[in-house]
XYZ file of C-alpha atoms in Angstrom:
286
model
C 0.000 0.000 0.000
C 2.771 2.283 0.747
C 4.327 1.490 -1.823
C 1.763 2.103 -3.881
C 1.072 5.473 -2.884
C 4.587 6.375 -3.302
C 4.771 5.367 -6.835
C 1.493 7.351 -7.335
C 3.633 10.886 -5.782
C 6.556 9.988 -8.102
C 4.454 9.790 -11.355
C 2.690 13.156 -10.216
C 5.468 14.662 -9.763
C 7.305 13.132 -12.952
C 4.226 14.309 -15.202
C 4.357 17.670 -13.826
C 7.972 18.089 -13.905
C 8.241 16.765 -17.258
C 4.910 19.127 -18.883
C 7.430 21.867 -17.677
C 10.160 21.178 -19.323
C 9.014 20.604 -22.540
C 7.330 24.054 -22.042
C 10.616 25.812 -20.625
C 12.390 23.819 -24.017
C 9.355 25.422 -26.182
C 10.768 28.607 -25.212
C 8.050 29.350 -22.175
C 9.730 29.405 -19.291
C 7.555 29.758 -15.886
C 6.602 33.473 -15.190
C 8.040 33.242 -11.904
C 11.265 31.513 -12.427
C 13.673 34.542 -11.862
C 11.730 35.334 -8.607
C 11.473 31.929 -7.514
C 15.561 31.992 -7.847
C 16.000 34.970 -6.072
C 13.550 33.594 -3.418
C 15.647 30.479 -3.004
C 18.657 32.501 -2.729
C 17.390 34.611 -0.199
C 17.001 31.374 2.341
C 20.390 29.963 1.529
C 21.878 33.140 2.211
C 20.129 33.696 5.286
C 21.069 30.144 6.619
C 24.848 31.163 6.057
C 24.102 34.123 7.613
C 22.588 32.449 10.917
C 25.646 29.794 10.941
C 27.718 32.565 10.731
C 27.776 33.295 14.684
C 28.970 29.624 15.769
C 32.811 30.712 14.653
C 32.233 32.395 18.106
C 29.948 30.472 19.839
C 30.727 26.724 21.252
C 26.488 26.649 22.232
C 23.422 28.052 23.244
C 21.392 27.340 26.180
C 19.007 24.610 25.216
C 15.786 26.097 26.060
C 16.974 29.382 23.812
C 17.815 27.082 20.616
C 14.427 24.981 21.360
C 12.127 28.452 21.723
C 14.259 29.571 18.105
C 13.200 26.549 16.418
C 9.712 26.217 18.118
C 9.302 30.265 16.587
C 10.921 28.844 12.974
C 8.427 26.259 13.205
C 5.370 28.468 14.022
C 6.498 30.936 10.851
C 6.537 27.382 8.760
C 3.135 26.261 9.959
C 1.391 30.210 9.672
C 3.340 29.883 6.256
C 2.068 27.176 4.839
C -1.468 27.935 6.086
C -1.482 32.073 4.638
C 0.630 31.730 2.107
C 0.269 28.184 0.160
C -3.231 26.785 1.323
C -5.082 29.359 0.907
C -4.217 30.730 -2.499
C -3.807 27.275 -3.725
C -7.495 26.888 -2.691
C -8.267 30.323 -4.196
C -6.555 29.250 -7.359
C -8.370 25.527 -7.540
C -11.973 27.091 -6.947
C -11.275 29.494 -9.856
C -10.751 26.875 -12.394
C -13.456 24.531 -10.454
C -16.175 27.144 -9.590
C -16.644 24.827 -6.439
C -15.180 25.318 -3.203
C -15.512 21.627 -2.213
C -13.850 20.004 -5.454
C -11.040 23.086 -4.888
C -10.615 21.648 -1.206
C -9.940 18.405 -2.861
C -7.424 19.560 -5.604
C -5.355 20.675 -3.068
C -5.805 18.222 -0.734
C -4.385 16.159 -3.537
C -1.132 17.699 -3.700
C -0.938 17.423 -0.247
C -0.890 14.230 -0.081
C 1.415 14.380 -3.140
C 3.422 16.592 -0.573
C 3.703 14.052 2.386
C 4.057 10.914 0.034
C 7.304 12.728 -1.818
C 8.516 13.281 1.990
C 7.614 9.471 2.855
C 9.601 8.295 0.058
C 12.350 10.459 0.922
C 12.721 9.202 4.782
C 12.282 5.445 3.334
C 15.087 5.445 0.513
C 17.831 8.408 1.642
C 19.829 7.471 4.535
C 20.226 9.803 7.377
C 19.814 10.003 11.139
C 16.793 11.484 13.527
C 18.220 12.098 16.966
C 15.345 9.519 18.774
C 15.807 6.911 16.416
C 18.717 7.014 14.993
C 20.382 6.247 11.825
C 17.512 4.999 8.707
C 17.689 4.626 5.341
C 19.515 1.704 3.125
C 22.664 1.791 2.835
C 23.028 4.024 5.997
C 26.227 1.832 8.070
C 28.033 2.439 5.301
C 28.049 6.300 6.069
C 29.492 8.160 8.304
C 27.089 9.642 11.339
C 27.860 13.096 11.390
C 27.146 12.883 6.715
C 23.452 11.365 7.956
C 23.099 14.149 9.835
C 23.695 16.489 6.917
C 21.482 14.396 4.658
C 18.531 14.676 7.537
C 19.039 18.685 6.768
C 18.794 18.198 3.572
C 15.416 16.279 3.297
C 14.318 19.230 5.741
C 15.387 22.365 3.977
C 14.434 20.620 0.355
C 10.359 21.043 0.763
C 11.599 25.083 2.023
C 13.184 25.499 -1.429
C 9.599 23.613 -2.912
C 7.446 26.297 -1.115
C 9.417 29.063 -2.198
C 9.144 28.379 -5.872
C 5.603 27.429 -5.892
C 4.477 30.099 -3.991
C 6.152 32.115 -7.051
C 4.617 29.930 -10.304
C 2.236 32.591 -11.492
C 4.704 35.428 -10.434
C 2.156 36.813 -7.820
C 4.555 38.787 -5.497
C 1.470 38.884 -2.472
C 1.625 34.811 -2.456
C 5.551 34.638 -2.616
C 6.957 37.489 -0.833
C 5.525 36.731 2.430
C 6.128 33.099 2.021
C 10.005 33.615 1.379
C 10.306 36.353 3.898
C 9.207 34.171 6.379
C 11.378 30.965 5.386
C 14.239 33.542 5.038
C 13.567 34.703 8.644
C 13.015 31.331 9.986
C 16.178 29.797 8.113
C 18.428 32.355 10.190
C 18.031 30.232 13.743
C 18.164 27.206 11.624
C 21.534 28.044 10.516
C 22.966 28.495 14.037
C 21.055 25.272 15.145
C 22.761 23.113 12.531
C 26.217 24.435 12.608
C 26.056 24.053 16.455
C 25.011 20.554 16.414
C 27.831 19.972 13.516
C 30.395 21.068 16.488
C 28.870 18.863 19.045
C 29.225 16.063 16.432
C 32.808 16.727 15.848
C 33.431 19.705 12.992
C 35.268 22.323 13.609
C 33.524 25.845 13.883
C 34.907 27.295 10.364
C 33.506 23.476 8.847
C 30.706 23.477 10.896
C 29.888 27.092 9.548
C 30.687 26.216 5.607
C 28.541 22.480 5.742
C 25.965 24.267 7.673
C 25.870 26.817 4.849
C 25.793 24.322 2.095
C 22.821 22.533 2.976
C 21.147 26.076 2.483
C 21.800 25.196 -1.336
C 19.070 23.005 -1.208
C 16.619 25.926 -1.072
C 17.490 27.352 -4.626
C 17.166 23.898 -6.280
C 14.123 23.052 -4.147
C 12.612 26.114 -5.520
C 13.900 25.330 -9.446
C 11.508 21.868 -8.185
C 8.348 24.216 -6.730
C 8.032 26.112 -9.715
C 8.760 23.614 -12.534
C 6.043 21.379 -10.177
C 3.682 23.858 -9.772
C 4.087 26.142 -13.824
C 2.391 24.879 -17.165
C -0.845 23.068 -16.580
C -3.534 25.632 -14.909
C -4.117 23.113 -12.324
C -0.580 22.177 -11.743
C -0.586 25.623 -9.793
C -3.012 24.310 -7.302
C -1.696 20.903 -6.517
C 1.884 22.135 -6.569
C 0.776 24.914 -3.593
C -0.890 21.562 -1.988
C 2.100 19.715 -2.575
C 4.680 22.346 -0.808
C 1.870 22.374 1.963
C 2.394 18.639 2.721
C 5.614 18.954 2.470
C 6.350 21.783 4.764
C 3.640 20.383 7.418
C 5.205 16.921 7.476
C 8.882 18.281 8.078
C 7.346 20.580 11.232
C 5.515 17.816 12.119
C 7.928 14.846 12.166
C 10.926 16.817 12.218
C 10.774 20.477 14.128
C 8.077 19.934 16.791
C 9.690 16.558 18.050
C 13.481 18.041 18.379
C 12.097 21.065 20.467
C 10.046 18.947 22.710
C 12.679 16.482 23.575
C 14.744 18.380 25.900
C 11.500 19.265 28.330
C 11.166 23.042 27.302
C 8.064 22.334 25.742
C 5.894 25.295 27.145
C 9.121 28.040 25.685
C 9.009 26.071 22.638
C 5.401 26.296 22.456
C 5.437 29.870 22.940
C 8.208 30.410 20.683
C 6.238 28.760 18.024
C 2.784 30.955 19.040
C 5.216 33.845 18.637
C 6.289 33.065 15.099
C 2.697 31.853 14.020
C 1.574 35.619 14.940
C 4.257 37.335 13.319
C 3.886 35.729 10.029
C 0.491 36.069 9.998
C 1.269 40.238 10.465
C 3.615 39.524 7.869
C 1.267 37.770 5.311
C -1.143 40.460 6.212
C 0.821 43.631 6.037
C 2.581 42.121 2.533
C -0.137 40.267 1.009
């Protein structure tokens, strides 16, 4: 069954990706495609920038890293609600004239979303910090590498966002969205190159690999917009798609880590804090 349904999100995502490219090879590339870059450029570049301060720092208290990434994780979640659900459903009823098959369009690509993620836990090795290492082929890598793959998968769906919240080049869907994943990626930065010293790097690597996993937010959003540009209703399910995506990774991945360490009322609040904020943002830009 699982299987199943992960074949079904590859050959969504294969059919859109490939009606895409055959329009971007026609000479029609997506409207949004230089914003989308700049969008995905804007997160790496803010990751750097938030690795940037462990050259200096050996750590920060635990309950101040879990109330940053409970506040990251409330932007993600007020994100993906403002800023990809709701225009995707705007979008869907549009072309449907009906707001119930619109709900289901995008519930579509949600599941899409959290199928693509499923099949990435289940076939790239990495490590989650309660279970440990996963993935085939994962005792033939080295710990602290799994680590940087479990990044990867993370900050991948960021990049996916990005670019479909720019597909029809609507700067009111995709500014707030990338502000807020730029803003959010900055205590995400220092998180990761902090746990790359505890692991064994050296600040100046820790800083540099921390920074390179931000690279997966300008390809991620090359994916978002070639997912979510040509058909009309690729625009819809791709939104859906970078919903699922994003609310799986807070879900399995953000929301564990900052309960873990029993601060789970400042992490709470962190993430109330970051909810309201983007939703001032989304409001005030969109």
């Amino acid at each position: 069954m699982v299987a199943a349904g992960l074949a079904l999100a590859l050959m969504g995502v294969v059919l859109l990706l490939g009606y895409s490219m055959v329009q971007i090879l026609a000479g029609s590339p997506p409207a949004g495609l230089r914003w989308a870059l700049l969008g995905g450029m804007a997160a790496f570049m803010t990751t750097s920038l938030g690795a940037l301060p462990a050259l200096f720092l050996r750590q920060v208290p635990q309950k101040v890293e879990d109330t940053m990434l409970g506040l990251a994780a409330g932007m993600m979640l007020a994100a993906t609600a403002f800023s990809l659900i709701l225009p995707g459903l705007a979008a869907a009823e549009g072309l449907l004239h009906s707001k119930t098959l619109a709900a289901g369009v995008v519930v579509f690509g949600m599941a899409l979303g959290v199928l693509l993620m499923l099949g990435m836990e289940a076939f790239l090795p990495h490590e989650h910090e309660t279970i440990g290492a996963v993935g085939p082929g994962h005792e033939r890598i080295a710990r602290i590498w799994l680590f940087v793959f479990a990044i990867a998968v993370h900050n991948l769906p960021e990049g996916m966002a990005i670019g479909a919240s720019f597909a029809q080049a609507d700067l009111q869907v995709g500014l707030p969205l990338t502000m807020a994943i730029a803003i959010q990626d900055i205590p995400e930065g220092l998180a990761v190159a902090l746990a790359l010293q505890s692991a064994g790097f050296s600040p100046k690597k820790s800083v540099l690999v921390a920074a390179a996993t931000g690279l997966l937010e300008p390809l991620g959003a090359l994916l978002g917009i070639g997912l979510s540009s040509g058909l009309a209703m690729a625009y819809p399910i791709g939104l859906g798609l970078a919903a699922g995506a994003m609310l799986f990774v807070v879900s399995h991945e953000v929301i564990p880590e900052t309960h873990r360490n029993g601060h789970q009322t400042a992490a709470t609040l962190g993430l109330m804090a970051g909810f309201a904020i983007m939703m001032v943002l989304d409001t005030a830009l969109g």
